[in-house]
PDB file of C-alpha atoms in Angstrom:
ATOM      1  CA  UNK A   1     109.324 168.478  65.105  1.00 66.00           C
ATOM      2  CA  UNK A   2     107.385 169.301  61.952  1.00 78.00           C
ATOM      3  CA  UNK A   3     109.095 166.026  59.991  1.00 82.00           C
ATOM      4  CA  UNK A   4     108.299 163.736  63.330  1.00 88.00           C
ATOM      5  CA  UNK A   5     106.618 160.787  61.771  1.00 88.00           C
ATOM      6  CA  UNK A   6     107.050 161.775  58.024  1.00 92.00           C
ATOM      7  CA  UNK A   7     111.027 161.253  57.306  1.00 95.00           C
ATOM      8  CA  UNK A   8     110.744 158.021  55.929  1.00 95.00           C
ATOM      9  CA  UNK A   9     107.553 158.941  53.564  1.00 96.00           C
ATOM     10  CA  UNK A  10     109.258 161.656  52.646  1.00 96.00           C
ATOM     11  CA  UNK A  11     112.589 159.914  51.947  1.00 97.00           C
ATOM     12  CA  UNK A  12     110.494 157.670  49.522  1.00 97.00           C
ATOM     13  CA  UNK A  13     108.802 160.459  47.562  1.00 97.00           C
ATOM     14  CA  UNK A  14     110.058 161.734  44.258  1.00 97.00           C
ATOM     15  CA  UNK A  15     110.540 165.466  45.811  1.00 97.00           C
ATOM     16  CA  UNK A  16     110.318 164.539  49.210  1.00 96.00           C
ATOM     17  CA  UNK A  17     113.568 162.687  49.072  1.00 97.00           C
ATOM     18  CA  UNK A  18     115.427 165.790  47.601  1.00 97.00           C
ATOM     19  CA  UNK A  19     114.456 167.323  50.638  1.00 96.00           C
ATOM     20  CA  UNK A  20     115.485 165.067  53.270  1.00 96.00           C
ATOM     21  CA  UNK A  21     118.809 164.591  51.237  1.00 97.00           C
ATOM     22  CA  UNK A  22     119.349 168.464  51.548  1.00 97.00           C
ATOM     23  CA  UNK A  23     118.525 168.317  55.399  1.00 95.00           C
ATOM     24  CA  UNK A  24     121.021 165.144  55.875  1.00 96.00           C
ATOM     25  CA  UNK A  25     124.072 166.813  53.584  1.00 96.00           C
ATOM     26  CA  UNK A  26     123.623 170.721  55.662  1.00 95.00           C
ATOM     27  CA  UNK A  27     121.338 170.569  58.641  1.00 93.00           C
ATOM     28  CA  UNK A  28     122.538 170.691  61.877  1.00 94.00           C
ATOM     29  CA  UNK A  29     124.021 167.490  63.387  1.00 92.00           C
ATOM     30  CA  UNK A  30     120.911 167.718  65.897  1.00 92.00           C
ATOM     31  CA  UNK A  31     118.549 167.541  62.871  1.00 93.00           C
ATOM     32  CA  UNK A  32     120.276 164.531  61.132  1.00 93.00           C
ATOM     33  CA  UNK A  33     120.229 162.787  64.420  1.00 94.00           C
ATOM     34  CA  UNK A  34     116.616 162.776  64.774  1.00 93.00           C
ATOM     35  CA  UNK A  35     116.605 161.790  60.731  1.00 94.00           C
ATOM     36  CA  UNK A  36     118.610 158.837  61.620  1.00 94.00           C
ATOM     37  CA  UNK A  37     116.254 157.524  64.503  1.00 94.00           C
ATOM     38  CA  UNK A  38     113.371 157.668  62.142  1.00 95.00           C
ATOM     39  CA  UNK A  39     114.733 156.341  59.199  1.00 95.00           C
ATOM     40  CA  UNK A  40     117.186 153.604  61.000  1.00 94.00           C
ATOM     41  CA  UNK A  41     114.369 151.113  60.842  1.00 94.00           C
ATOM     42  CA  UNK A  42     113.476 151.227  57.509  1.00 95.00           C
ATOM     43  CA  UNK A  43     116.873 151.367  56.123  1.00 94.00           C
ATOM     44  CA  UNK A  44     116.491 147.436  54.240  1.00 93.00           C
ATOM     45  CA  UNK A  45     113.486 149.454  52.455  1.00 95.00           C
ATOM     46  CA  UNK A  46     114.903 152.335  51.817  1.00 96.00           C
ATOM     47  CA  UNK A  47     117.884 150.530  49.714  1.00 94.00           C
ATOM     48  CA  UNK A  48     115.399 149.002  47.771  1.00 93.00           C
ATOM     49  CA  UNK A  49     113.409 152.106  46.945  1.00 95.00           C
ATOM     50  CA  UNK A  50     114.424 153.856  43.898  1.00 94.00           C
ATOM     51  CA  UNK A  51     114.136 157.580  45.951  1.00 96.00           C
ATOM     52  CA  UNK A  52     114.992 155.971  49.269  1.00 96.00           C
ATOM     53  CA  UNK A  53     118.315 154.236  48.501  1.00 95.00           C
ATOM     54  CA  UNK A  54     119.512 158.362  47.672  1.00 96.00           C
ATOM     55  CA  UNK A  55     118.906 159.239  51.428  1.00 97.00           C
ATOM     56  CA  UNK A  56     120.570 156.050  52.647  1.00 96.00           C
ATOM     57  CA  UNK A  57     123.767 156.657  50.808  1.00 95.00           C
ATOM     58  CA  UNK A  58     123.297 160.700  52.324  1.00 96.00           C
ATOM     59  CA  UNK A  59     122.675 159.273  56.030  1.00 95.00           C
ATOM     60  CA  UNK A  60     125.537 157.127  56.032  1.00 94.00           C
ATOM     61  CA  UNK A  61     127.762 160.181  54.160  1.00 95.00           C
ATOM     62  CA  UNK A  62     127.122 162.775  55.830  1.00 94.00           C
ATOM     63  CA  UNK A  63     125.816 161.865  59.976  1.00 92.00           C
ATOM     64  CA  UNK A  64     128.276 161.784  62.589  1.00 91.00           C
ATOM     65  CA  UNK A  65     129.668 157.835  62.992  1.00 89.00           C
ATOM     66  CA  UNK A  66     128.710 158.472  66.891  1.00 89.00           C
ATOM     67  CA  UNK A  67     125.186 158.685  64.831  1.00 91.00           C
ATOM     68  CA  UNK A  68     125.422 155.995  62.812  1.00 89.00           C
ATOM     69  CA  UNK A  69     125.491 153.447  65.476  1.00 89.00           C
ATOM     70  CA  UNK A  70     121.714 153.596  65.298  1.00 91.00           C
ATOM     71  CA  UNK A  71     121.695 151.787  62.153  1.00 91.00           C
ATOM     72  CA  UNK A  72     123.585 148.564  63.242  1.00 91.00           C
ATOM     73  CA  UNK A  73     121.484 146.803  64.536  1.00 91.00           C
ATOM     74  CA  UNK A  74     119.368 147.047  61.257  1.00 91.00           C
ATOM     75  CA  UNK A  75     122.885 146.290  59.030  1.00 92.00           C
ATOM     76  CA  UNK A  76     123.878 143.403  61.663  1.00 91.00           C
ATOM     77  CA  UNK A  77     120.312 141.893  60.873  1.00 91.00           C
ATOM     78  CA  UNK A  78     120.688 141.519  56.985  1.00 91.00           C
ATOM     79  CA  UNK A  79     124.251 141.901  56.461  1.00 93.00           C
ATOM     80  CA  UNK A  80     124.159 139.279  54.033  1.00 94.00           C
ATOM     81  CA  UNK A  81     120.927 140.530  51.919  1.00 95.00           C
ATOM     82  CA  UNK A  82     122.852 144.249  51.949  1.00 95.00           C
ATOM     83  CA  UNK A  83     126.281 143.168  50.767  1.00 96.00           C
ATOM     84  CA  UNK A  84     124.251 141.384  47.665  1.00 96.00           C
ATOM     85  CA  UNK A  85     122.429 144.550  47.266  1.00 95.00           C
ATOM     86  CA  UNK A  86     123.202 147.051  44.246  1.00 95.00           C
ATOM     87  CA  UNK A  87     123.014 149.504  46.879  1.00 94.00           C
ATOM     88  CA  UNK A  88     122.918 147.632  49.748  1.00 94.00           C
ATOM     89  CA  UNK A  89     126.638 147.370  49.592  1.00 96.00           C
ATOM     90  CA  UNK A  90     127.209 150.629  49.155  1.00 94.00           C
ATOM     91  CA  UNK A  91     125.948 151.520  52.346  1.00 94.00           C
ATOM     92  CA  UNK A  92     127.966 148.831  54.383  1.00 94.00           C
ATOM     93  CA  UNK A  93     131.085 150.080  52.399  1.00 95.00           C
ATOM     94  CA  UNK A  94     130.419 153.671  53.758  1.00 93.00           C
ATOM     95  CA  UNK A  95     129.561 152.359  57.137  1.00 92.00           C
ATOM     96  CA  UNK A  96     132.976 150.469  57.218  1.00 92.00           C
ATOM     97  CA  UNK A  97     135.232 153.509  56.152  1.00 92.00           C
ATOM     98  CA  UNK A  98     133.002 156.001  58.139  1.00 92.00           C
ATOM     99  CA  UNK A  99     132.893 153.894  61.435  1.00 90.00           C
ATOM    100  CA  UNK A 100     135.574 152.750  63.506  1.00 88.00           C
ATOM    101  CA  UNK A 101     136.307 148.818  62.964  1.00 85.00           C
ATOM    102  CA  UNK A 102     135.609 148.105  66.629  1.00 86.00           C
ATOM    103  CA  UNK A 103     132.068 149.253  65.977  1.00 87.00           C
ATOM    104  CA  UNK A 104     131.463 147.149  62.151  1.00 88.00           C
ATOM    105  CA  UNK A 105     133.481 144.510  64.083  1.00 89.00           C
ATOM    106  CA  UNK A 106     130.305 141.797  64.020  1.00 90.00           C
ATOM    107  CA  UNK A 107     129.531 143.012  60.298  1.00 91.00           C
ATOM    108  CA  UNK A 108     133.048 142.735  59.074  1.00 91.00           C
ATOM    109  CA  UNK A 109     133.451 139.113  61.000  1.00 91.00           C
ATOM    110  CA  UNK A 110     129.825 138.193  59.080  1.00 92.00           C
ATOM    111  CA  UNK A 111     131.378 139.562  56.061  1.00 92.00           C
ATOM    112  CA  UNK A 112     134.234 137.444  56.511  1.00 89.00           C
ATOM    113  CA  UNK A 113     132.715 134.204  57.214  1.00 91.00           C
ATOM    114  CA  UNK A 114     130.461 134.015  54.612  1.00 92.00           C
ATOM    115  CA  UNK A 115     133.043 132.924  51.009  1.00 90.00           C
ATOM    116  CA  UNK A 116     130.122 133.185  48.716  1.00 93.00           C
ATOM    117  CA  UNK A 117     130.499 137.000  49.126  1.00 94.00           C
ATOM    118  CA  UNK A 118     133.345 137.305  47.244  1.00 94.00           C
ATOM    119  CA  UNK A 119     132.277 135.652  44.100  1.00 95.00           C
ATOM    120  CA  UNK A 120     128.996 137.767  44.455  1.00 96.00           C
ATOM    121  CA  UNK A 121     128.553 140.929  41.900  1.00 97.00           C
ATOM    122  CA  UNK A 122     128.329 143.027  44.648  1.00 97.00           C
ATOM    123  CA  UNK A 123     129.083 141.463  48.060  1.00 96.00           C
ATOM    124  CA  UNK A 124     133.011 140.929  46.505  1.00 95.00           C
ATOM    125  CA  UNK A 125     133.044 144.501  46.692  1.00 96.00           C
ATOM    126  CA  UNK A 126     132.082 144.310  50.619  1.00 95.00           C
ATOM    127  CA  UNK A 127     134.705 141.529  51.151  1.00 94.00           C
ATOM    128  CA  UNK A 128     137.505 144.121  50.127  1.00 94.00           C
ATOM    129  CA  UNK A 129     135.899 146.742  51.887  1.00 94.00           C
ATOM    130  CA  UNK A 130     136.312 144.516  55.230  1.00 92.00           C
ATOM    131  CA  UNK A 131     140.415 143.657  53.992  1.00 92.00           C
ATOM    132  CA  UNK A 132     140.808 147.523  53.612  1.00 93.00           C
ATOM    133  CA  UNK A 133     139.008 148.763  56.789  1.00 92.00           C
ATOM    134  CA  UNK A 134     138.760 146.365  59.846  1.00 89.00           C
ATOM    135  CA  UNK A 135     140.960 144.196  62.021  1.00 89.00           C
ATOM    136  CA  UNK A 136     144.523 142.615  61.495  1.00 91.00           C
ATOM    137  CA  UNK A 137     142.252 139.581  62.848  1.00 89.00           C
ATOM    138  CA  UNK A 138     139.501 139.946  60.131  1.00 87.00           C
ATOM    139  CA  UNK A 139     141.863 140.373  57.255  1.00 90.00           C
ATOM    140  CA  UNK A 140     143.591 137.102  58.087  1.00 91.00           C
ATOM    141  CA  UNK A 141     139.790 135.492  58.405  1.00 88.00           C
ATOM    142  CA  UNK A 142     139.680 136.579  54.619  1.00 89.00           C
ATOM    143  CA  UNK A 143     142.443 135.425  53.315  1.00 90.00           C
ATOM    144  CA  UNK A 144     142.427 132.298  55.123  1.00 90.00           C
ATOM    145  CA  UNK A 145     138.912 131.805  53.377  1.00 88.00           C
ATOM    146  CA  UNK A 146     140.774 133.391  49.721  1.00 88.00           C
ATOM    147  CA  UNK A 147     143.357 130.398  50.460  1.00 91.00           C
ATOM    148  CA  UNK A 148     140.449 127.556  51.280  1.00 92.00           C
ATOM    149  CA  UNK A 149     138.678 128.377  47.724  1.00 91.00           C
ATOM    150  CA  UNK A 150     140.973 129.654  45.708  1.00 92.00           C
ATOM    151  CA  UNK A 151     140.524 127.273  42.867  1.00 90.00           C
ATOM    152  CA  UNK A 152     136.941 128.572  42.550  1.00 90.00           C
ATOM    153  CA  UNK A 153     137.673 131.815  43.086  1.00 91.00           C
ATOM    154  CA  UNK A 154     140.404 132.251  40.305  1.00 92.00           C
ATOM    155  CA  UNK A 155     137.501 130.442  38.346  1.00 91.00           C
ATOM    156  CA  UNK A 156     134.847 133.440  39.255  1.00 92.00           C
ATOM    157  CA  UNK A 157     135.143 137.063  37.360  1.00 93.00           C
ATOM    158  CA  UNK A 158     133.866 138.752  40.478  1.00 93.00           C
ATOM    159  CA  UNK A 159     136.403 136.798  42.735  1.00 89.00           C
ATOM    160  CA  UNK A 160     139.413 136.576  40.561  1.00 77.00           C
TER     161      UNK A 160
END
């Protein structure tokens, strides 16, 4: 009750976000969940921020999956801007091996539809992600979309 309101200032402080890191990685499950409904909104900032993308990363490590579910509808919204992300894709790599692929379904299938992803820096890194963790049904999505450019991709270090 005493952080109520202050997680996601505190998750973009310098010492703040130590704190909230600590809380995430050995509080009770009780305490992250309440960390999670705060933060959950700002998670697209939090990436960005150069404290805040440290307590992302910790959310998505160390709360329950059950938890987690609070941030989709935040990862659904700019799945494409977070897969391009330096961190960005981190997080939707950990949210893909930490949640179960019914659950990242609409994320993976985003994922999947979009080919520029996988000559992207970052967002190639996503693409395997999705071949490694989701649906028979997805994988084939990818490599139908592999097959479709594969003259540009074998053109493309990220891709290649």
């Amino acid at each position: 009750q005493a952080l109520e309101g202050r997680w996601a200032s505190l998750a973009m402080d310098i010492n703040g976000c130590r704190v909230v890191q600590r809380l995430l990685e050995a509080g009770p499950e009780e305490l992250r969940f309440f960390a999670v409904v705060e933060l959950a909104p700002h998670l697209e900032v939090l990436v960005d921020h150069k404290y805040g993308n440290h307590v992302a990363h910790r959310m998505v490590e160390h709360c329950a999956p059950a938890t987690l579910d609070l941030l989709l509808p935040v990862v659904q919204e700019g799945t494409g801007r977070l897969a391009r992300h330096a961190y960005g894709c981190r997080v939707l790599q950990k949210l893909m091996e930490r949640c179960p692929a019914g659950v990242m379904a609409g994320v993976a299938a985003e994922v999947a539809s979009d080919p520029t992803l996988a000559t992207h820096a970052f967002g190639n890194y996503v693409v395997q992600c999705v071949v490694r963790h989701s649906s028979p049904e997805l994988r084939w999505a990818v490599a139908r979309a592999v097959c479709e450019h594969l003259e540009e991709y074998c053109d493309n270090k990220f891709a290649s």
